[in-house]
Tab-separated table of N, CA, C and O in Angstrom:
chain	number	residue	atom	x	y	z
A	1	UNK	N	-73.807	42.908	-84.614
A	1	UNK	CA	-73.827	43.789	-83.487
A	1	UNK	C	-74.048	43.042	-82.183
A	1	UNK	O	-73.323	43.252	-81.210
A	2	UNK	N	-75.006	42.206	-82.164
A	2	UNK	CA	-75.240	41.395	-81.297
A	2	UNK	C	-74.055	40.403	-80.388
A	2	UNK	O	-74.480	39.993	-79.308
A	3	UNK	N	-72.981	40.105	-80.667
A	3	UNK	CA	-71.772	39.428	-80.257
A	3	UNK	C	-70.364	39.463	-80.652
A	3	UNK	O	-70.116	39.356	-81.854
A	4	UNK	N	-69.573	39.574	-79.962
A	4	UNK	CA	-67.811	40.335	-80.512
A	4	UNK	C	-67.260	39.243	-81.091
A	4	UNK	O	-67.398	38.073	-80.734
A	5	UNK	N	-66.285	39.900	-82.495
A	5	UNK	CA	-66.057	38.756	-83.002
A	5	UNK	C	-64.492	38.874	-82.108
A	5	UNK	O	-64.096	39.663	-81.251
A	6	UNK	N	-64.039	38.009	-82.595
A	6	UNK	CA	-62.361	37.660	-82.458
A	6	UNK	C	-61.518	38.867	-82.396
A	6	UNK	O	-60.642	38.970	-81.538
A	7	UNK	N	-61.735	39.733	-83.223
A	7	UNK	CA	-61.010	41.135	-83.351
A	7	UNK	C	-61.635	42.150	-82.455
A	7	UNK	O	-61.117	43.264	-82.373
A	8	UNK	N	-62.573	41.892	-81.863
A	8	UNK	CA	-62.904	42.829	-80.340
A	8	UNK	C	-61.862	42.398	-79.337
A	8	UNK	O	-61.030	43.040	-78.696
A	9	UNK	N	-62.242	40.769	-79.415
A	9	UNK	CA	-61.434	40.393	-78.113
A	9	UNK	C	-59.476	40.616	-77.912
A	9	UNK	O	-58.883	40.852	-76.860
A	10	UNK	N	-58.840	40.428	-79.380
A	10	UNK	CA	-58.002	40.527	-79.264
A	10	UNK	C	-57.699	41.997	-78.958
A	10	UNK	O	-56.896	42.228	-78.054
A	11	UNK	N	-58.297	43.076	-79.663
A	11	UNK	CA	-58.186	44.358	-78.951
A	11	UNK	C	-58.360	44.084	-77.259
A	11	UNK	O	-57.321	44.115	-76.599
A	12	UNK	N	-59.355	43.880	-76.717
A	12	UNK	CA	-59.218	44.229	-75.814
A	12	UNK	C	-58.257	42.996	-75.044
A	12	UNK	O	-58.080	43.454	-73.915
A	13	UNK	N	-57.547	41.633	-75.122
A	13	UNK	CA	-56.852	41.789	-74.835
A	13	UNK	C	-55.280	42.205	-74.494
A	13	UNK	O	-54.611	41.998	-73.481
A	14	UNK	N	-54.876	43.042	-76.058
A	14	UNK	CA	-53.976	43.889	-76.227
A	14	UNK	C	-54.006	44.937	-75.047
A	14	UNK	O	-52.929	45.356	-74.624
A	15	UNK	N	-55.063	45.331	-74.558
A	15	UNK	CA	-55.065	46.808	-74.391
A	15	UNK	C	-54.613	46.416	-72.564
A	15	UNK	O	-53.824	47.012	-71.831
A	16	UNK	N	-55.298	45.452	-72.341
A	16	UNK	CA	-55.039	44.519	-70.570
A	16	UNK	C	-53.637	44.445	-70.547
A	16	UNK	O	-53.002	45.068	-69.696
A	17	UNK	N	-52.925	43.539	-71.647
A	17	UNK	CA	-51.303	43.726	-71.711
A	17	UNK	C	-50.908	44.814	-71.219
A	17	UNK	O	-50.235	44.954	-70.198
A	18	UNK	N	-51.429	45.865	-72.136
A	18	UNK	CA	-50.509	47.393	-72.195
A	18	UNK	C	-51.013	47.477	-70.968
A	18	UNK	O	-50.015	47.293	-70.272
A	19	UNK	N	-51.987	47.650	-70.191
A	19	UNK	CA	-52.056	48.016	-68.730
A	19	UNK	C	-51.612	47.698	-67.837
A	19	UNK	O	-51.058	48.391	-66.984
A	20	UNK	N	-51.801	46.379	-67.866
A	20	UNK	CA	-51.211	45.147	-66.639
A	20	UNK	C	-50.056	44.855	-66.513
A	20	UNK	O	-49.369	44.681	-65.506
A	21	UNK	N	-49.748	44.778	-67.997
A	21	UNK	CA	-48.483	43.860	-68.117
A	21	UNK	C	-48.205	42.325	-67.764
A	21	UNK	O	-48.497	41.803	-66.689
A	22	UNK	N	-47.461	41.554	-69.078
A	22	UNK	CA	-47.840	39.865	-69.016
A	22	UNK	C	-47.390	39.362	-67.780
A	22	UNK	O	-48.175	38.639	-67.168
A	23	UNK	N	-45.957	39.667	-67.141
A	23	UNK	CA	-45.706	39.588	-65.519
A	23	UNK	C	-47.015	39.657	-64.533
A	23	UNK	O	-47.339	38.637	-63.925
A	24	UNK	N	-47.694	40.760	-64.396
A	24	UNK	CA	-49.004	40.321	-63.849
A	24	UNK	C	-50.113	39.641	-63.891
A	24	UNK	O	-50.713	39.096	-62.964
A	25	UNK	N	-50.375	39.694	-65.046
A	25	UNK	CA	-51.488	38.746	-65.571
A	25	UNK	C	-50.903	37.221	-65.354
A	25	UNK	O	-51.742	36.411	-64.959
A	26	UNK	N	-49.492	36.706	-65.575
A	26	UNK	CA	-48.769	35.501	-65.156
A	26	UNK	C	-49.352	35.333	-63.710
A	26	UNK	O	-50.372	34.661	-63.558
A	27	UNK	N	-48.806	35.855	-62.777
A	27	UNK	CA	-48.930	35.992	-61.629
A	27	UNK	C	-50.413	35.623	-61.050
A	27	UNK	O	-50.722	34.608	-60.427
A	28	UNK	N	-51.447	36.987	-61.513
A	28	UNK	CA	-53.138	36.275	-61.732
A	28	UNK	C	-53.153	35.098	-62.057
A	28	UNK	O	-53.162	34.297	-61.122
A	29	UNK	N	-53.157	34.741	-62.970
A	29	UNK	CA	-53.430	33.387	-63.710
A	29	UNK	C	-53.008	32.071	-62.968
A	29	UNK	O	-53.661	31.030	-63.042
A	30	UNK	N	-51.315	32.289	-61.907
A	30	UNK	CA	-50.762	31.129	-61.149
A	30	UNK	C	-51.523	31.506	-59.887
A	30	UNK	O	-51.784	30.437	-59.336
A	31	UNK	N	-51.910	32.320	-59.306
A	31	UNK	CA	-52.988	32.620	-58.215
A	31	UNK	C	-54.294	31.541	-58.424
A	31	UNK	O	-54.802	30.777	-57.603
A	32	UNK	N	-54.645	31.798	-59.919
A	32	UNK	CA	-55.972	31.674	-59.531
A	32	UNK	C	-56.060	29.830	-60.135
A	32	UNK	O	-56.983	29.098	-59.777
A	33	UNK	N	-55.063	29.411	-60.958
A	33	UNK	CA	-54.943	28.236	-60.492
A	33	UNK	C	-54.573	27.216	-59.667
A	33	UNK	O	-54.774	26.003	-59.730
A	34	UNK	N	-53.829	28.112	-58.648
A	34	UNK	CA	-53.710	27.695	-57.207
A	34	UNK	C	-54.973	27.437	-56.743
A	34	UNK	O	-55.437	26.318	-56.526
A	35	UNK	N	-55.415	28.288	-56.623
A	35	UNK	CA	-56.933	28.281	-55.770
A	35	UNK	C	-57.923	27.611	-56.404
A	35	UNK	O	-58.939	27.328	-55.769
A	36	UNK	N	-57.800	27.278	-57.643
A	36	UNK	CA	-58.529	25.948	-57.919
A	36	UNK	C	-58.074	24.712	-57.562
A	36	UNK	O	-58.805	23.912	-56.978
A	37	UNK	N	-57.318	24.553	-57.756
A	37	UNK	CA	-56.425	23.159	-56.942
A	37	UNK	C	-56.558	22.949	-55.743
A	37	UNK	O	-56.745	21.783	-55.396
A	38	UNK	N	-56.507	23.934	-54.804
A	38	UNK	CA	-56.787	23.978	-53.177
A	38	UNK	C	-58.469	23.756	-53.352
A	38	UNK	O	-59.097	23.281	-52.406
A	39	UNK	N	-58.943	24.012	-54.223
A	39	UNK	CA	-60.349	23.794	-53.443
A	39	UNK	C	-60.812	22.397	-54.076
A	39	UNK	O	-61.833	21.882	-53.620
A	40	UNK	N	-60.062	21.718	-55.173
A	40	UNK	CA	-60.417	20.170	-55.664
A	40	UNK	C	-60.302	19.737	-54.695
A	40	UNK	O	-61.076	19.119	-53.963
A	41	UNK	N	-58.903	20.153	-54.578
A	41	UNK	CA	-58.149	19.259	-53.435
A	41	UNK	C	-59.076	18.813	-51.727
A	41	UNK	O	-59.086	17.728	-51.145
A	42	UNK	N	-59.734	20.091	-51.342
A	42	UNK	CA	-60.597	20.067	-50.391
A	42	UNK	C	-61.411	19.194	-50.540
A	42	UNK	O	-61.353	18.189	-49.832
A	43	UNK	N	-62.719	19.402	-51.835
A	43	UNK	CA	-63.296	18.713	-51.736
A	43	UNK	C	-63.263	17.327	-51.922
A	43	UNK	O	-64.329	16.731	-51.771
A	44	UNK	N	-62.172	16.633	-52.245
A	44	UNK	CA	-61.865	15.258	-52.339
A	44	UNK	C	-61.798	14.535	-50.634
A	44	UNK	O	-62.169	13.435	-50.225
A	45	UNK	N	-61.179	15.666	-49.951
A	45	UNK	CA	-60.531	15.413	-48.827
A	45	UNK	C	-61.928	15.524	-47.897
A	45	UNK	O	-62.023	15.014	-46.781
A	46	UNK	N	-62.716	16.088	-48.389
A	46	UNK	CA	-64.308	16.146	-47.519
A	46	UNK	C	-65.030	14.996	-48.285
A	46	UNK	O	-66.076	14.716	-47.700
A	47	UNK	N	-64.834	14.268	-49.350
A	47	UNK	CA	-65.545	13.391	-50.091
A	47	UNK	C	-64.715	11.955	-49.145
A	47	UNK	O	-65.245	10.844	-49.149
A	48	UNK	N	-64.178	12.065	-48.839
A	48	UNK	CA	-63.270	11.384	-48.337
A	48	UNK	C	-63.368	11.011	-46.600
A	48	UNK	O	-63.128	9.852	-46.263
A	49	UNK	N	-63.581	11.623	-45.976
A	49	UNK	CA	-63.898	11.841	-44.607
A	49	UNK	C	-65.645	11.456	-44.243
A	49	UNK	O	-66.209	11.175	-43.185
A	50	UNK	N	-66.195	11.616	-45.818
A	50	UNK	CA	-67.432	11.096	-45.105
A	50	UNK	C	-67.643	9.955	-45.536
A	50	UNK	O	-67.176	9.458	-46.560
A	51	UNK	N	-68.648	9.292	-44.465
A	51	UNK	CA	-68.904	8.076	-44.391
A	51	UNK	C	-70.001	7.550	-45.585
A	51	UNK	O	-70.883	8.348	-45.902
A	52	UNK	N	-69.963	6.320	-46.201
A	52	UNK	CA	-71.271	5.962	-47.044
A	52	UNK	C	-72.435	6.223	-46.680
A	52	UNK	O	-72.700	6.352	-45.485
A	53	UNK	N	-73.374	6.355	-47.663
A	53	UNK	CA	-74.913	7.023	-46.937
A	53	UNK	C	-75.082	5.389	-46.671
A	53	UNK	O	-75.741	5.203	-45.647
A	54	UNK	N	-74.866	4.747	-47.007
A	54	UNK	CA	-75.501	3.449	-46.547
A	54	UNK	C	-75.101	2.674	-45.301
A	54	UNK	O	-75.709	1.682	-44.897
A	55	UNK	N	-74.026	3.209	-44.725
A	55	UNK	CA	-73.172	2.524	-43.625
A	55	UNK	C	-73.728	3.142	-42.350
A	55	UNK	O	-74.015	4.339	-42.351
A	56	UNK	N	-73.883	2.451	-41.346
A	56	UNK	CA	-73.981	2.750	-39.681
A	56	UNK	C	-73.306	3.602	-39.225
A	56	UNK	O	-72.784	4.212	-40.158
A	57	UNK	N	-73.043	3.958	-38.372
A	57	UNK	CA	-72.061	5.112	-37.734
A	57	UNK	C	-71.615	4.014	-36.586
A	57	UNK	O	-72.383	3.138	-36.187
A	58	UNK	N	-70.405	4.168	-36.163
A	58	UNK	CA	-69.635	3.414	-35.438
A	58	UNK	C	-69.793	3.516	-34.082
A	58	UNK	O	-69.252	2.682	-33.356
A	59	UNK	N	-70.487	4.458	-33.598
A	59	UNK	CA	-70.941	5.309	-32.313
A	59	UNK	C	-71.935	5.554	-32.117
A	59	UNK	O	-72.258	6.650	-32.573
A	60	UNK	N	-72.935	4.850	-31.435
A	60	UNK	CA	-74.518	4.977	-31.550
A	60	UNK	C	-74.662	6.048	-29.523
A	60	UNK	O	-74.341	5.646	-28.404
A	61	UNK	N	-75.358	7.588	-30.047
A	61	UNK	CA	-75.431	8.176	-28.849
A	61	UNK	C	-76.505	8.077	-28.535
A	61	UNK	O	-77.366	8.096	-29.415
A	62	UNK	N	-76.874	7.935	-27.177
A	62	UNK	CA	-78.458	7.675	-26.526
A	62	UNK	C	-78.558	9.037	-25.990
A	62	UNK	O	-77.687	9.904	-25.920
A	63	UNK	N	-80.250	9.069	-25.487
A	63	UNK	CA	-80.315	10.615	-25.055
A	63	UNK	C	-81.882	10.753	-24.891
A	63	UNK	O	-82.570	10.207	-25.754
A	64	UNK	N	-82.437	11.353	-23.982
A	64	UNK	CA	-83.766	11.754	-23.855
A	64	UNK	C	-84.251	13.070	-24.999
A	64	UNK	O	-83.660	14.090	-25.354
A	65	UNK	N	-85.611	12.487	-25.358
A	65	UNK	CA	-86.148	13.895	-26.080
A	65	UNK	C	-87.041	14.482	-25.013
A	65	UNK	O	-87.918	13.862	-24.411
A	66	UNK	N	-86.707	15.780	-24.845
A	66	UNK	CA	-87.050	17.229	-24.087
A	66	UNK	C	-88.477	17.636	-25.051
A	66	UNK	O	-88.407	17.812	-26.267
A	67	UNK	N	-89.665	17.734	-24.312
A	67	UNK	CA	-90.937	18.503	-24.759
A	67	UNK	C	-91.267	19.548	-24.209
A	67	UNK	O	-91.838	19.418	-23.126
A	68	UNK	N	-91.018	21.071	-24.782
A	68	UNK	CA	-90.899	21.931	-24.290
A	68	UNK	C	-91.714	22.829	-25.203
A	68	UNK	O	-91.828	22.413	-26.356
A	69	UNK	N	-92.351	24.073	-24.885
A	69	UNK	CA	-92.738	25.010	-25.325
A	69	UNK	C	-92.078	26.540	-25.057
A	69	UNK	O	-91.607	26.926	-23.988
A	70	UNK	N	-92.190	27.487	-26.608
A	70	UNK	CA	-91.175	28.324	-25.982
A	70	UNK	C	-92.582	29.692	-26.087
A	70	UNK	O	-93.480	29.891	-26.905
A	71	UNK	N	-92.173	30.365	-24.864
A	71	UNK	CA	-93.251	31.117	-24.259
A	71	UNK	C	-93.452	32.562	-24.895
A	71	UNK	O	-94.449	33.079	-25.400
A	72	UNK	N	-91.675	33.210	-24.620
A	72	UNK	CA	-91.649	34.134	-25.560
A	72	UNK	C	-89.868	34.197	-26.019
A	72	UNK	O	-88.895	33.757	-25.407
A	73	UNK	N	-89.944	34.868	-27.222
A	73	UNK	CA	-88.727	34.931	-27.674
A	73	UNK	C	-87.843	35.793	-26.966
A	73	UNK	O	-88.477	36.461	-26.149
A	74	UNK	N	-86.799	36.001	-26.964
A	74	UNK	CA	-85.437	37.213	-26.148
A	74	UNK	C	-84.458	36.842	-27.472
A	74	UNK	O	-84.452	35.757	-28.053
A	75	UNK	N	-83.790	37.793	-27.739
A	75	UNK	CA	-82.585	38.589	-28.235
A	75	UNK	C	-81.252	38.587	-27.117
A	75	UNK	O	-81.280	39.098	-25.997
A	76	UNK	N	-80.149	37.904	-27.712
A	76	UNK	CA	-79.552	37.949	-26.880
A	76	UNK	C	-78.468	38.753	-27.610
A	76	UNK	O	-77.447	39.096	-27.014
């Protein structure tokens, strides 16, 4: 009772067929391995763009630090 065997699942995916139909579910299925691919693909391309944690940055910006207190808050 506790877990479906093999013959649950194939019922129920018989029954998705009869609803959907394999044309759609095709369709799902090339969707949604698209969109896994686009997002490997991303993250390679962001693995890629960043720099080693161990390396300098090529552009060193200078700049004063500001000591300020904030008095009261506003909502903008």
């Amino acid at each position: 009772m506790g877990s479906f065997s093999i013959w649950h699942w194939l019922i129920v995916l018989v029954i998705v067929m009869l609803v959907f139909g394999t044309k759609k579910l095709r369709n799902v299925g090339q969707d949604l391995g698209g969109a896994v691919k686009g997002f490997k693909d991303g993250m390679k391309e962001a693995n890629a763009d960043k720099p080693a944690e161990g390396a300098q940055p090529t552009q060193q910006v200078g700049g004063q630090t500001i000591d300020v207190e904030v008095k009261e808050k506003t909502r903008s």
